[in-house]
mmCIF file of C-alpha atoms in Angstrom:
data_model
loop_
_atom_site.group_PDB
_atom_site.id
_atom_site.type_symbol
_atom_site.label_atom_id
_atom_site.label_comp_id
_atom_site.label_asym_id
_atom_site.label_seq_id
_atom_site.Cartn_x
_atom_site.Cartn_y
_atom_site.Cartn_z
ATOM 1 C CA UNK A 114 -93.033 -1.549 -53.389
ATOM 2 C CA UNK A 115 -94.207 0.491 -50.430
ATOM 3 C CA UNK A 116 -92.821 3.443 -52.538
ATOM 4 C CA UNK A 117 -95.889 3.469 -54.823
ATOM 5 C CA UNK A 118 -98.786 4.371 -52.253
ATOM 6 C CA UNK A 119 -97.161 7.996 -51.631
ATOM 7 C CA UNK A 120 -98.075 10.702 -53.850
ATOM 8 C CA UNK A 121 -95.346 13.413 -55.292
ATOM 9 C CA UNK A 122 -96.363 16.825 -56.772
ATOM 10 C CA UNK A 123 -95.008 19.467 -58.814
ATOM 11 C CA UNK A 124 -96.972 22.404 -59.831
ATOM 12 C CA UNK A 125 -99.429 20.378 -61.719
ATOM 13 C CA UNK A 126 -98.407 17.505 -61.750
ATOM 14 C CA UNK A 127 -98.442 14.301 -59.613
ATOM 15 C CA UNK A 128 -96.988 10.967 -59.795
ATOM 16 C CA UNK A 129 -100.283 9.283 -59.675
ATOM 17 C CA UNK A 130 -101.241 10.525 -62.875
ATOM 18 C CA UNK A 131 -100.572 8.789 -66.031
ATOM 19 C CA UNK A 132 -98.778 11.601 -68.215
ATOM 20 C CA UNK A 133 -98.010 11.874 -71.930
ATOM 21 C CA UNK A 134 -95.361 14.841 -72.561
ATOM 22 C CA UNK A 135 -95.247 15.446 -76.360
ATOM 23 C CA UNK A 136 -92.205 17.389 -78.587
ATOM 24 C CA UNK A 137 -89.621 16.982 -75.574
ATOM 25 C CA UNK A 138 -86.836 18.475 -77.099
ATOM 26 C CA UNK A 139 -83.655 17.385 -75.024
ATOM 27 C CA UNK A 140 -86.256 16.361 -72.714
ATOM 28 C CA UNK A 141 -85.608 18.323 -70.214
ATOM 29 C CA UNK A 142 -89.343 18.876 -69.080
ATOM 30 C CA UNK A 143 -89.885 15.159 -68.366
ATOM 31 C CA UNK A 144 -86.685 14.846 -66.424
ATOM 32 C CA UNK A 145 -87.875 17.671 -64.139
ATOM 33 C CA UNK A 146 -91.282 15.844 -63.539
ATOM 34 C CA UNK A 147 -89.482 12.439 -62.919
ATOM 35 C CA UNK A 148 -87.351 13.593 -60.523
ATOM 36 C CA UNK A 149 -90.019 15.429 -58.239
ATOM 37 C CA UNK A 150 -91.707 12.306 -58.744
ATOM 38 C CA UNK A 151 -88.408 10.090 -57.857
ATOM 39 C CA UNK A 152 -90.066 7.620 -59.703
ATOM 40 C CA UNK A 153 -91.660 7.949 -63.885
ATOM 41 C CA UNK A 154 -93.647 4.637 -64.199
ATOM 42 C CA UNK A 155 -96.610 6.468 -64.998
ATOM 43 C CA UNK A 156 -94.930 8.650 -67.941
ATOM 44 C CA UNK A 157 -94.734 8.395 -71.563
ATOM 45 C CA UNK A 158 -91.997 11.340 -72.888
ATOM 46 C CA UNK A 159 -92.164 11.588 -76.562
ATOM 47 C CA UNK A 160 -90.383 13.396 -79.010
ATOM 48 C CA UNK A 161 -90.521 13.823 -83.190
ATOM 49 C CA UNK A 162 -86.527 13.135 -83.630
ATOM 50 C CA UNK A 163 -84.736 10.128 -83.896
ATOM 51 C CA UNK A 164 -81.809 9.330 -81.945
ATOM 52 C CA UNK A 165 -79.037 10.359 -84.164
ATOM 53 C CA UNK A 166 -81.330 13.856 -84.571
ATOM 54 C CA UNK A 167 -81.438 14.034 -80.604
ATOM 55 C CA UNK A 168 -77.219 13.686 -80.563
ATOM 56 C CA UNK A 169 -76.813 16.104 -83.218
ATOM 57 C CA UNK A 170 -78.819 18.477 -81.865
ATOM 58 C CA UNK A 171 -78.928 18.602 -78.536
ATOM 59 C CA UNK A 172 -75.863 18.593 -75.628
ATOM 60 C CA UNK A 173 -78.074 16.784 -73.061
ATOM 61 C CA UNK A 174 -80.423 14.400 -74.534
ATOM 62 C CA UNK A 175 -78.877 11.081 -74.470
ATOM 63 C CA UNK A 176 -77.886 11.291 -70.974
ATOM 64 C CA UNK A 177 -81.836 12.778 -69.976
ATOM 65 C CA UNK A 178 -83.170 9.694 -71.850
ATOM 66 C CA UNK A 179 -80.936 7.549 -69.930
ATOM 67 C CA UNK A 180 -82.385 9.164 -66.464
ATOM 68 C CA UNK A 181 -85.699 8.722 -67.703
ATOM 69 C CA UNK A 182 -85.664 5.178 -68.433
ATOM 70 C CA UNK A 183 -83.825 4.208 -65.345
ATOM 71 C CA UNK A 184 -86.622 6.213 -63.494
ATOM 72 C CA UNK A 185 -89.104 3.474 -65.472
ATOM 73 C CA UNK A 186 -90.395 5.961 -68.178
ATOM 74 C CA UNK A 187 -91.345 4.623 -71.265
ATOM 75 C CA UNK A 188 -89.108 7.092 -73.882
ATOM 76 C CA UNK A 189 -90.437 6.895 -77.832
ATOM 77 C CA UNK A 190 -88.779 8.423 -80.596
ATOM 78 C CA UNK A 191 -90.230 9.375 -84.000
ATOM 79 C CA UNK A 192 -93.701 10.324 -82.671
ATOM 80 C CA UNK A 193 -95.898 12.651 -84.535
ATOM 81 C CA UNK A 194 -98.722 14.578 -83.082
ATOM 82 C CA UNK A 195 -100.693 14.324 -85.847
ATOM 83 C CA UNK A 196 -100.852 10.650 -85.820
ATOM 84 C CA UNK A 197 -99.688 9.770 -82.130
ATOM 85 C CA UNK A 198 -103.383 7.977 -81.120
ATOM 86 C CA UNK A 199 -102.604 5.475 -84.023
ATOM 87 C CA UNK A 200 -98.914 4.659 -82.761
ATOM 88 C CA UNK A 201 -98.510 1.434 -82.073
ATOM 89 C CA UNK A 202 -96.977 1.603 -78.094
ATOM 90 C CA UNK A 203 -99.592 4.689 -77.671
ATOM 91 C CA UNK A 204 -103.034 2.930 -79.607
ATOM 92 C CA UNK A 205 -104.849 1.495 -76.889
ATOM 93 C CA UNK A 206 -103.203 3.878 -73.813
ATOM 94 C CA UNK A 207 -105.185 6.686 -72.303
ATOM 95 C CA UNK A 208 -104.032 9.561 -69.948
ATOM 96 C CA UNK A 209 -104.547 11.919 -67.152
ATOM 97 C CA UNK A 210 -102.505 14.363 -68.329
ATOM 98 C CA UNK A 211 -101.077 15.145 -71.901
ATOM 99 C CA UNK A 212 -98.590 18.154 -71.458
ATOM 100 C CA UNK A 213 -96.975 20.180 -74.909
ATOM 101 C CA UNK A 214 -94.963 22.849 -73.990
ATOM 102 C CA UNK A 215 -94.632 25.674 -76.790
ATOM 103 C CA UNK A 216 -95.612 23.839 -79.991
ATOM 104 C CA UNK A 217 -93.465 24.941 -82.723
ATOM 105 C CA UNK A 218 -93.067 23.607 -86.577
ATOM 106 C CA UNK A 219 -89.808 24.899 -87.351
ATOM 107 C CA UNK A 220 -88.774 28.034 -89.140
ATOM 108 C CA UNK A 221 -89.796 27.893 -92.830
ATOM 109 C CA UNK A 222 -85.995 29.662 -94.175
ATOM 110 C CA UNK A 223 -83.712 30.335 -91.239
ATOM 111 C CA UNK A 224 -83.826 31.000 -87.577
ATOM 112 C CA UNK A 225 -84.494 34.402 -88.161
ATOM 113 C CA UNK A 226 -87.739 34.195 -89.996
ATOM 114 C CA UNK A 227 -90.669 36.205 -88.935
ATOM 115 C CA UNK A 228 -93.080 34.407 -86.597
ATOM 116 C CA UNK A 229 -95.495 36.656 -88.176
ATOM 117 C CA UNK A 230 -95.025 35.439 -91.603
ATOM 118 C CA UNK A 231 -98.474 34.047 -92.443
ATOM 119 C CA UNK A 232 -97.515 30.727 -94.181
ATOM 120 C CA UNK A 233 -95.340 30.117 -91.021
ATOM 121 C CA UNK A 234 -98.574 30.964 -89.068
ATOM 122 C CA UNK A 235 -100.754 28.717 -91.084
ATOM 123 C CA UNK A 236 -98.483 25.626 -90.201
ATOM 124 C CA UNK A 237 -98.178 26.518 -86.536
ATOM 125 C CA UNK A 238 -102.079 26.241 -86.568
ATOM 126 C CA UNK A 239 -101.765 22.876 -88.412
ATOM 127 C CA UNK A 240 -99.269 21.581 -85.949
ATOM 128 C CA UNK A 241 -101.897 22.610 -82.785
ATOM 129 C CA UNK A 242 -105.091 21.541 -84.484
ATOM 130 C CA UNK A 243 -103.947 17.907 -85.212
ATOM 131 C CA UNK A 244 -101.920 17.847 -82.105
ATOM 132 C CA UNK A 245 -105.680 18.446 -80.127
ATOM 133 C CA UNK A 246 -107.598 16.272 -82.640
ATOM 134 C CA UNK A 247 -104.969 13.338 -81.365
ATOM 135 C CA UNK A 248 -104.798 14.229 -77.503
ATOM 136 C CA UNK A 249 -108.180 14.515 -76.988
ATOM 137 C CA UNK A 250 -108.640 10.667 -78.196
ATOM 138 C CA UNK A 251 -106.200 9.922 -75.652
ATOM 139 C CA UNK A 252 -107.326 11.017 -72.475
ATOM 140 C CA UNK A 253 -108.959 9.159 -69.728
ATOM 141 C CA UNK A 254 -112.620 10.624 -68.470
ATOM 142 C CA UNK A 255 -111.219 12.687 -66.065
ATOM 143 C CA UNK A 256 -107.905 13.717 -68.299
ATOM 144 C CA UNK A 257 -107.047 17.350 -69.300
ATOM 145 C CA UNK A 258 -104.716 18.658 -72.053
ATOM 146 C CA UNK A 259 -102.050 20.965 -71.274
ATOM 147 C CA UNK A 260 -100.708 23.321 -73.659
ATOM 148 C CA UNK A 261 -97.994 26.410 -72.534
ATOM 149 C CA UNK A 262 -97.881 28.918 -75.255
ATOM 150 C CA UNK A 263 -96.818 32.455 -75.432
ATOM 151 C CA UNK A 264 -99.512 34.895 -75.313
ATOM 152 C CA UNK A 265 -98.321 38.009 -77.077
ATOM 153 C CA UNK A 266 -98.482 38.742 -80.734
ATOM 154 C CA UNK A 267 -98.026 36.999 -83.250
ATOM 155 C CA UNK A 268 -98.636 33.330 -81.298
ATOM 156 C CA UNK A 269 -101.723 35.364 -79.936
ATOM 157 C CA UNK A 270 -102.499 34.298 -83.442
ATOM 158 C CA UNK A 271 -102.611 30.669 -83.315
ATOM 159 C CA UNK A 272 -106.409 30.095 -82.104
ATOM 160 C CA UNK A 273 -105.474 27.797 -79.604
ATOM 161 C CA UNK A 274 -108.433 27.912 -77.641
ATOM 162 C CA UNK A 275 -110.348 28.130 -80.931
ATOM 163 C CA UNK A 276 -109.002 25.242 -82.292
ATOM 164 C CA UNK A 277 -109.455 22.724 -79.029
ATOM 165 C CA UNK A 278 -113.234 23.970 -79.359
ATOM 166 C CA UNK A 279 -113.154 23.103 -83.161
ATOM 167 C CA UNK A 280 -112.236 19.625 -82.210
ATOM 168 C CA UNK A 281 -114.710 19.057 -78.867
ATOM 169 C CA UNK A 282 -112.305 20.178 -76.130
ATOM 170 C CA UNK A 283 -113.179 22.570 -73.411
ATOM 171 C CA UNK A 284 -111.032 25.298 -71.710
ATOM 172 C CA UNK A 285 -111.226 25.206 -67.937
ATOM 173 C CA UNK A 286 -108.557 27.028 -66.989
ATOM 174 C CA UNK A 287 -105.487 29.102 -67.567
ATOM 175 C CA UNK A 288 -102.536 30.046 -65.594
ATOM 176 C CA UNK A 289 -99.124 32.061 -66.191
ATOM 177 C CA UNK A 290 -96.178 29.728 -66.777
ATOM 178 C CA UNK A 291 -92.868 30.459 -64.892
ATOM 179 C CA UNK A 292 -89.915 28.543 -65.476
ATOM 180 C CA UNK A 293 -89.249 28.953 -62.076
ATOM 181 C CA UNK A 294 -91.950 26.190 -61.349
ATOM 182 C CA UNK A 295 -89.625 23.367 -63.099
ATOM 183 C CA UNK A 296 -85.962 23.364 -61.735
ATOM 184 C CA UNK A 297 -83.840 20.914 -64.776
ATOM 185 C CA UNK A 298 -86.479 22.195 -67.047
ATOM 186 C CA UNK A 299 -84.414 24.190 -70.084
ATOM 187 C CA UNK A 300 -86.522 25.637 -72.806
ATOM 188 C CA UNK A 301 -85.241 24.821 -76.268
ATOM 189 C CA UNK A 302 -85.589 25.881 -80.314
ATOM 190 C CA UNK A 303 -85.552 22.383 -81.606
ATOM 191 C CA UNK A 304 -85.254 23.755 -85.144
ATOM 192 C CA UNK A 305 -81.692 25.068 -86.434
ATOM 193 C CA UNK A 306 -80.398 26.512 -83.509
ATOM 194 C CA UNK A 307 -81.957 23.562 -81.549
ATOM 195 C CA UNK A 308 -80.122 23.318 -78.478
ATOM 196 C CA UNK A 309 -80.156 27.287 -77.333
ATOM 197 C CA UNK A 310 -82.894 28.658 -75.112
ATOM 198 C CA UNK A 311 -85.766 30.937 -76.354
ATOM 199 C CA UNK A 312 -87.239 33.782 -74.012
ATOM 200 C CA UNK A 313 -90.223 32.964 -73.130
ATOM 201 C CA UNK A 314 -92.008 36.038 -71.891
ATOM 202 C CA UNK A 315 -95.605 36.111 -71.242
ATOM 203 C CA UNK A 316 -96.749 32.384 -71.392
ATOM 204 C CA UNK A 317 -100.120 30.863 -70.238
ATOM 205 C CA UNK A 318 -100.702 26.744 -69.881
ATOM 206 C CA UNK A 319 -103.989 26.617 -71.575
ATOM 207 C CA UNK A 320 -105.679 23.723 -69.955
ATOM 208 C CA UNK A 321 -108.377 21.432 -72.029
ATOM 209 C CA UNK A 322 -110.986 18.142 -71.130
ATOM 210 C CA UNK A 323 -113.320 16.531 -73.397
ATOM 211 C CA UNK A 324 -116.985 17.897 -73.419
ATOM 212 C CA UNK A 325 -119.421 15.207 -72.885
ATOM 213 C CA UNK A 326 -122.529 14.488 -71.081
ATOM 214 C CA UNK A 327 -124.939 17.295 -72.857
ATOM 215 C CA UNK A 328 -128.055 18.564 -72.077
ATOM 216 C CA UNK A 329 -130.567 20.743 -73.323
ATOM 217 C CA UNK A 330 -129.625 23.620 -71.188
ATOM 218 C CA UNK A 331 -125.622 23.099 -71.588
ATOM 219 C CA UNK A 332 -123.194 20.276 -70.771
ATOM 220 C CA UNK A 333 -121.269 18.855 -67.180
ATOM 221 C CA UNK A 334 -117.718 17.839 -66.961
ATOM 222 C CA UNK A 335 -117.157 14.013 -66.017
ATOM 223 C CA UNK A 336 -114.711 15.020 -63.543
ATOM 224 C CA UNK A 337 -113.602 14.264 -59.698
ATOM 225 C CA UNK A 338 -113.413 16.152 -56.801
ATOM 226 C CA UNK A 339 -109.490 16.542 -57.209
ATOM 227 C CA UNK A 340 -109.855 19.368 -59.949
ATOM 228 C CA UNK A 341 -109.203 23.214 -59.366
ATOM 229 C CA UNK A 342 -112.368 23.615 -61.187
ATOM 230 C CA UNK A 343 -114.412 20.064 -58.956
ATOM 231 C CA UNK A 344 -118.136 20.244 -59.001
ATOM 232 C CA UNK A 345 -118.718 23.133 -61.459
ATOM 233 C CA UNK A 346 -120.820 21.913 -63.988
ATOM 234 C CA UNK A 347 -119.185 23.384 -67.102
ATOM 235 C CA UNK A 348 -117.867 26.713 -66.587
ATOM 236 C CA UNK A 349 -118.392 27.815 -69.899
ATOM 237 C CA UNK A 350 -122.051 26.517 -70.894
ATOM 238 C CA UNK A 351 -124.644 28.267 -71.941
ATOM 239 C CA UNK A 352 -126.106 27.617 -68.300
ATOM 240 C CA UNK A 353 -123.749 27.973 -66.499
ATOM 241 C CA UNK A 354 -122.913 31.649 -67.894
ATOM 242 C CA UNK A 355 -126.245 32.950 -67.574
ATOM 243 C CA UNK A 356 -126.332 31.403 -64.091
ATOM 244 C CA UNK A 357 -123.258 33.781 -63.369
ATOM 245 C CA UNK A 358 -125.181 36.724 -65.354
ATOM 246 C CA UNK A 359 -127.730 36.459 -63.002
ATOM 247 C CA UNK A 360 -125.580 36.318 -59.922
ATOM 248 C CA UNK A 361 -123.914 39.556 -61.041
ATOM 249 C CA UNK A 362 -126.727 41.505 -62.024
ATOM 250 C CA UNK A 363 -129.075 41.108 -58.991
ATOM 251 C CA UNK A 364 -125.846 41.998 -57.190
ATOM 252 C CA UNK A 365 -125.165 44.766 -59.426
ATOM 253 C CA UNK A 366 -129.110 45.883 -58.827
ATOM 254 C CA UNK A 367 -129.437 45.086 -54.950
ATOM 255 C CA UNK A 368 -126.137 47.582 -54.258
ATOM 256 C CA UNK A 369 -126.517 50.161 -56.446
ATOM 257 C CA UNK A 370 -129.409 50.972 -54.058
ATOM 258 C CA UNK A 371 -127.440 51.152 -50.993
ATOM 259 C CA UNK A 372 -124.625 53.371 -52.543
ATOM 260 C CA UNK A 373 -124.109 57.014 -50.957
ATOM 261 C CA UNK A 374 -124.167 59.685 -53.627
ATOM 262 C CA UNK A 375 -120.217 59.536 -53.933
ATOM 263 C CA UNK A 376 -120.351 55.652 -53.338
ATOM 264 C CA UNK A 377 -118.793 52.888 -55.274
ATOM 265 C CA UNK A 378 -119.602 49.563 -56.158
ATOM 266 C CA UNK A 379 -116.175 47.262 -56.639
ATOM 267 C CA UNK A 380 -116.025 43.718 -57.949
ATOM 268 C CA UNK A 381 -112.908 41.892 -58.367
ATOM 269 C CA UNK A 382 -113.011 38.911 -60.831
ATOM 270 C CA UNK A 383 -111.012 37.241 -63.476
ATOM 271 C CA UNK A 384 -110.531 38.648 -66.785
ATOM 272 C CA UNK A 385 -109.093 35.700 -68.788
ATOM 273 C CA UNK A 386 -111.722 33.503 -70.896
ATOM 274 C CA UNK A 387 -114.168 32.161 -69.920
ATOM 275 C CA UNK A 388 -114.483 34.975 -67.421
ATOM 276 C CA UNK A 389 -114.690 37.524 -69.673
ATOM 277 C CA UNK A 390 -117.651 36.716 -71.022
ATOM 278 C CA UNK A 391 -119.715 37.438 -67.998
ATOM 279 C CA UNK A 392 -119.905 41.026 -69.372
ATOM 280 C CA UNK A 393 -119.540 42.385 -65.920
ATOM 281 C CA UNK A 394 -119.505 46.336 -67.058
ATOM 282 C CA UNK A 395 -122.344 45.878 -69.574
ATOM 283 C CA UNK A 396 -124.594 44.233 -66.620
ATOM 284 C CA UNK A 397 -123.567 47.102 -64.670
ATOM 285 C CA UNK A 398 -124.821 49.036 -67.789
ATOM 286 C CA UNK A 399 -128.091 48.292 -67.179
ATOM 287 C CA UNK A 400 -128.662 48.412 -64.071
ATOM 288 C CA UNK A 401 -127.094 52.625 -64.217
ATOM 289 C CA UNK A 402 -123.974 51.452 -62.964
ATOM 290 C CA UNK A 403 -120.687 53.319 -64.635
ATOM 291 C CA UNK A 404 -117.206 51.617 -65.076
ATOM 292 C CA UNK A 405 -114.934 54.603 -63.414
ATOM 293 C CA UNK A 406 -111.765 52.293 -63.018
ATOM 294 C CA UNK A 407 -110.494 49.464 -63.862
ATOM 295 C CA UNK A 408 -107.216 47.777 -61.776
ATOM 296 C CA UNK A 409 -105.225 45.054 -61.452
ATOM 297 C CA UNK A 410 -105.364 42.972 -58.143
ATOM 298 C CA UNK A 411 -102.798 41.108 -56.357
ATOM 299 C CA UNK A 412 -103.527 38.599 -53.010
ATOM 300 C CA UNK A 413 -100.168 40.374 -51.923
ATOM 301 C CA UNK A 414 -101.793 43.604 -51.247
ATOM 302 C CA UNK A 415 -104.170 41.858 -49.026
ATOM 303 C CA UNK A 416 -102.015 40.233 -46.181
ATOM 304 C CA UNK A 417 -104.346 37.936 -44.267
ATOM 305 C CA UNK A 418 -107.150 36.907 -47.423
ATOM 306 C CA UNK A 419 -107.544 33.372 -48.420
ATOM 307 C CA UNK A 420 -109.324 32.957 -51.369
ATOM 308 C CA UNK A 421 -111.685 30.220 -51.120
ATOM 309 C CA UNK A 422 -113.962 28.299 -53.999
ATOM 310 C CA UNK A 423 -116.969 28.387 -52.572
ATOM 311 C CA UNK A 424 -118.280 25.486 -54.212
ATOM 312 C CA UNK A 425 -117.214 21.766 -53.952
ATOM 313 C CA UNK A 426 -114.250 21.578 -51.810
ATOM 314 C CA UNK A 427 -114.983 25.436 -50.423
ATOM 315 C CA UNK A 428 -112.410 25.758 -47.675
ATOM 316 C CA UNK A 429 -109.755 25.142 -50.659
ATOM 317 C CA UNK A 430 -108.008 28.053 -52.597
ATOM 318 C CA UNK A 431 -108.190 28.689 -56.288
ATOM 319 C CA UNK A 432 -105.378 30.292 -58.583
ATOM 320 C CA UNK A 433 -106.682 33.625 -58.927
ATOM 321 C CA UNK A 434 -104.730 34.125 -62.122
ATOM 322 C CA UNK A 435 -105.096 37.462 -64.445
ATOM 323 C CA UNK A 436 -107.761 39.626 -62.240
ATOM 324 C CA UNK A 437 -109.115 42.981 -61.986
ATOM 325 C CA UNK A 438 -110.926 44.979 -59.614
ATOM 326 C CA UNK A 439 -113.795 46.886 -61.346
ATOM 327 C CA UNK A 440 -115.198 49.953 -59.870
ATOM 328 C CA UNK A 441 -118.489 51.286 -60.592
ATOM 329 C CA UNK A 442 -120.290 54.565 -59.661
ATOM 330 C CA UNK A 443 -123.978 55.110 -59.975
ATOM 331 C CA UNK A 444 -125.645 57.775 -62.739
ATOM 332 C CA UNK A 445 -127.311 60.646 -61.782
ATOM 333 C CA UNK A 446 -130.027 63.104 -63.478
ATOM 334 C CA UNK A 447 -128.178 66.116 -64.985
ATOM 335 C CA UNK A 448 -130.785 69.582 -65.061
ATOM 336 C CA UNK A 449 -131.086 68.118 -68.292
ATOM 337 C CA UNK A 450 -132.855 64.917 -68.837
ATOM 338 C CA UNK A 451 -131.197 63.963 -72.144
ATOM 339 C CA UNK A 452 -127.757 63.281 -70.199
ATOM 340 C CA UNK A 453 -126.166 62.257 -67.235
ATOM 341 C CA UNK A 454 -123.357 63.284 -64.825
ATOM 342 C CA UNK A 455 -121.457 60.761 -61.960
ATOM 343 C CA UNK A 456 -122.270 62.445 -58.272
ATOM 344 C CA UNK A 457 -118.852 62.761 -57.582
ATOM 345 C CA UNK A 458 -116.495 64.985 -54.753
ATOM 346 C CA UNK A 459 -112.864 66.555 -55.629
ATOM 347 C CA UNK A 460 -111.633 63.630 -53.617
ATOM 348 C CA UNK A 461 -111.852 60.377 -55.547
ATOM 349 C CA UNK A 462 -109.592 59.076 -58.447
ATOM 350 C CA UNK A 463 -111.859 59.405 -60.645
ATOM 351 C CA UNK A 464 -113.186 62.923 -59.508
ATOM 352 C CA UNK A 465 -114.186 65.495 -62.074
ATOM 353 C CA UNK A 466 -114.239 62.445 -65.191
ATOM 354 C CA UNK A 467 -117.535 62.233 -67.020
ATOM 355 C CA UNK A 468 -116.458 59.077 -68.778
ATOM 356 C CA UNK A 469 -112.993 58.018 -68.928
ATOM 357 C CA UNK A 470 -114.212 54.936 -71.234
ATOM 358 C CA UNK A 471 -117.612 53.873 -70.919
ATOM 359 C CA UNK A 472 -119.519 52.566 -74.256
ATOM 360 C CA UNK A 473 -123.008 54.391 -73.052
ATOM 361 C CA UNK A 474 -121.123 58.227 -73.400
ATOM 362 C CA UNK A 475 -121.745 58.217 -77.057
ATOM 363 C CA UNK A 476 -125.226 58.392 -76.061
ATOM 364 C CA UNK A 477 -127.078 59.689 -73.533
ATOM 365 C CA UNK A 478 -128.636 57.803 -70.712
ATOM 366 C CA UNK A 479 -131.154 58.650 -68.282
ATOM 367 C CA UNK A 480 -132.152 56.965 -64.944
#
């Protein structure tokens, strides 16, 4: 059918990728990617109940499942994560995309049990670790793993990244989920309370591949061109970081010496893993560079920038994601050379601090 050779999007997603969706709920999710696709031929939308647990329990299942099998998606009942690879419809099939949105194992004694509670914990982090360890036998070469999760305390707790890592998957990228982004979708419990909505606050969709192809000096993704992240070759390797390191630092060096006396040095980057790990303010360290503030940045305050990549496909944009803007001042001599003071005026933000939180003021440093 001519149908086939157009492509459909939504957020992430497109209809020419083959996509698992795992713990569907009333599913909900799937039905909101079918029907931006029009089409589902290329989904798989799985869930742990059976079909008398899915009319129990939730309102809208049946008549979802019914949408999504006249849309051509395969719908499979009684699917566990922890054994999913081995299913029999699922054994030899491998995907572009395999999406869980906010793994959850149940509450151990009533709705109203602490998340905190560490037993609960403990089989949260059961439920994710075998859920990865199965995924990431499934995916194609170029597949990722999607997992949405809450960020704040106590799912902070879960180790998610920790545990893809544990089982040889690689975190290239994160980015806030909004509900907003899935019209249909409705966010369920699935465990006593199953068919009410949760809040779900500050969320992140953690995204994973498989780490292959290493080297002495780190590891490259076997990816295409279509990825946010095309023709980086492994964000988060060894190389790669101290290839980023370097960039920063002879940056960090070359400016500090063109800097008035009252002069800042500002660089605004990502702060969410693997980001962080660039150590921008302790490479400004030591080149006598001093964090004086530290904000968050928006593309809204800049009316006119287009972020580009740079690399690869460099006229496209990138989600810029959790950022801040870092500013720096240089260090002067006090009269006395055990100590330091920032050449500052009465005019800046900053003016008049002599370190509102850098590591180096428990000790002094000298240029």
């Amino acid at each position: 059918m001519e149908v086939f050779s157009f492509e459909r999007q939504i957020k992430h997603y497109s209809s020419y990728q083959k996509i698992l969706l795992v713990g569907e709920g009333d599913f909900s999710f799937a039905v909101c990617l079918a029907r931006a696709f029009g089409l589902a031929v290329n989904m798989f939308a799985t869930s742990l109940d059976s079909r008398e647990s899915l009319m129990l329990n939730y309102s809208k299942a049946m008549s979802n499942v019914m949408e999504l099998e006249a849309r051509g998606c395969k719908v499979l009942l009684e699917v566990d994560v922890h054994s999913m690879s081995q299913h029999p419809f699922l054994v030899s099939e491998r995907f572009d995309r395999i999406i869980y949105n906010f793994p959850h194992v149940g509450y151990l004694h009533s709705p109203f049990s602490a998340e905190c509670n560490r037993f609960q914990n403990r089989f949260h982090q059961d439920l994710i670790r075998g859920f990865l360890q199965n995924a990431s036998e499934m995916l194609t070469a170029i597949g990722e793993i999607h997992v949405t999760h809450k960020t704040t305390f106590p799912f902070s707790e879960q180790k998610i990244v920790e545990f893809a890592q544990g089982v040889g998957l690689y975190l290239v990228h994160e980015e806030h989920f909004s509900l907003l982004d899935y019209p249909a979708y409705e966010n369920k419990r699935g465990a006593w309370i199953c068919d009410q909505p949760f809040p779900v606050g500050m969320c992140i969709t953690f995204k994973f591949t498989k780490q292959h192809g290493y080297t002495t000096s780190g590891f490259n993704l076997g990816i295409t061109a279509s990825g946010p992240w095309s023709g980086y070759s492994g964000i988060i390797s060894p190389h790669m970081q101290w290839s980023h390191q370097n960039l920063v630092w002879a940056y960090f060096k070359s400016a500090r010496e063109m800097l008035t006396e009252t002069g800042e040095v500002h660089v605004t980057h990502k702060t969410t893993f693997p980001f962080s790990e660039w150590k921008i303010v302790e490479l400004a360290h030591e080149v006598g560079l001093y964090l004086v503030a530290e904000e968050p940045f928006s593309l809204w305050d800049y009316p006119g920038y287009e972020n580009k990549r740079g690399d690869g496909l460099c006229d496209q944009t990138f989600p810029v994601g959790m950022c801040s803007t870092f500013k720096f001042a240089k260090l002067f001599y006090h009269s006395s050379p055990s100590c330091f003071h920032l050449g500052i005026t009465a005019s800046g933000p900053w003016s008049g601090y002599s370190g509102i939180n850098g590591p180096r003021m428990e000790r002094p440093f000298c240029i």
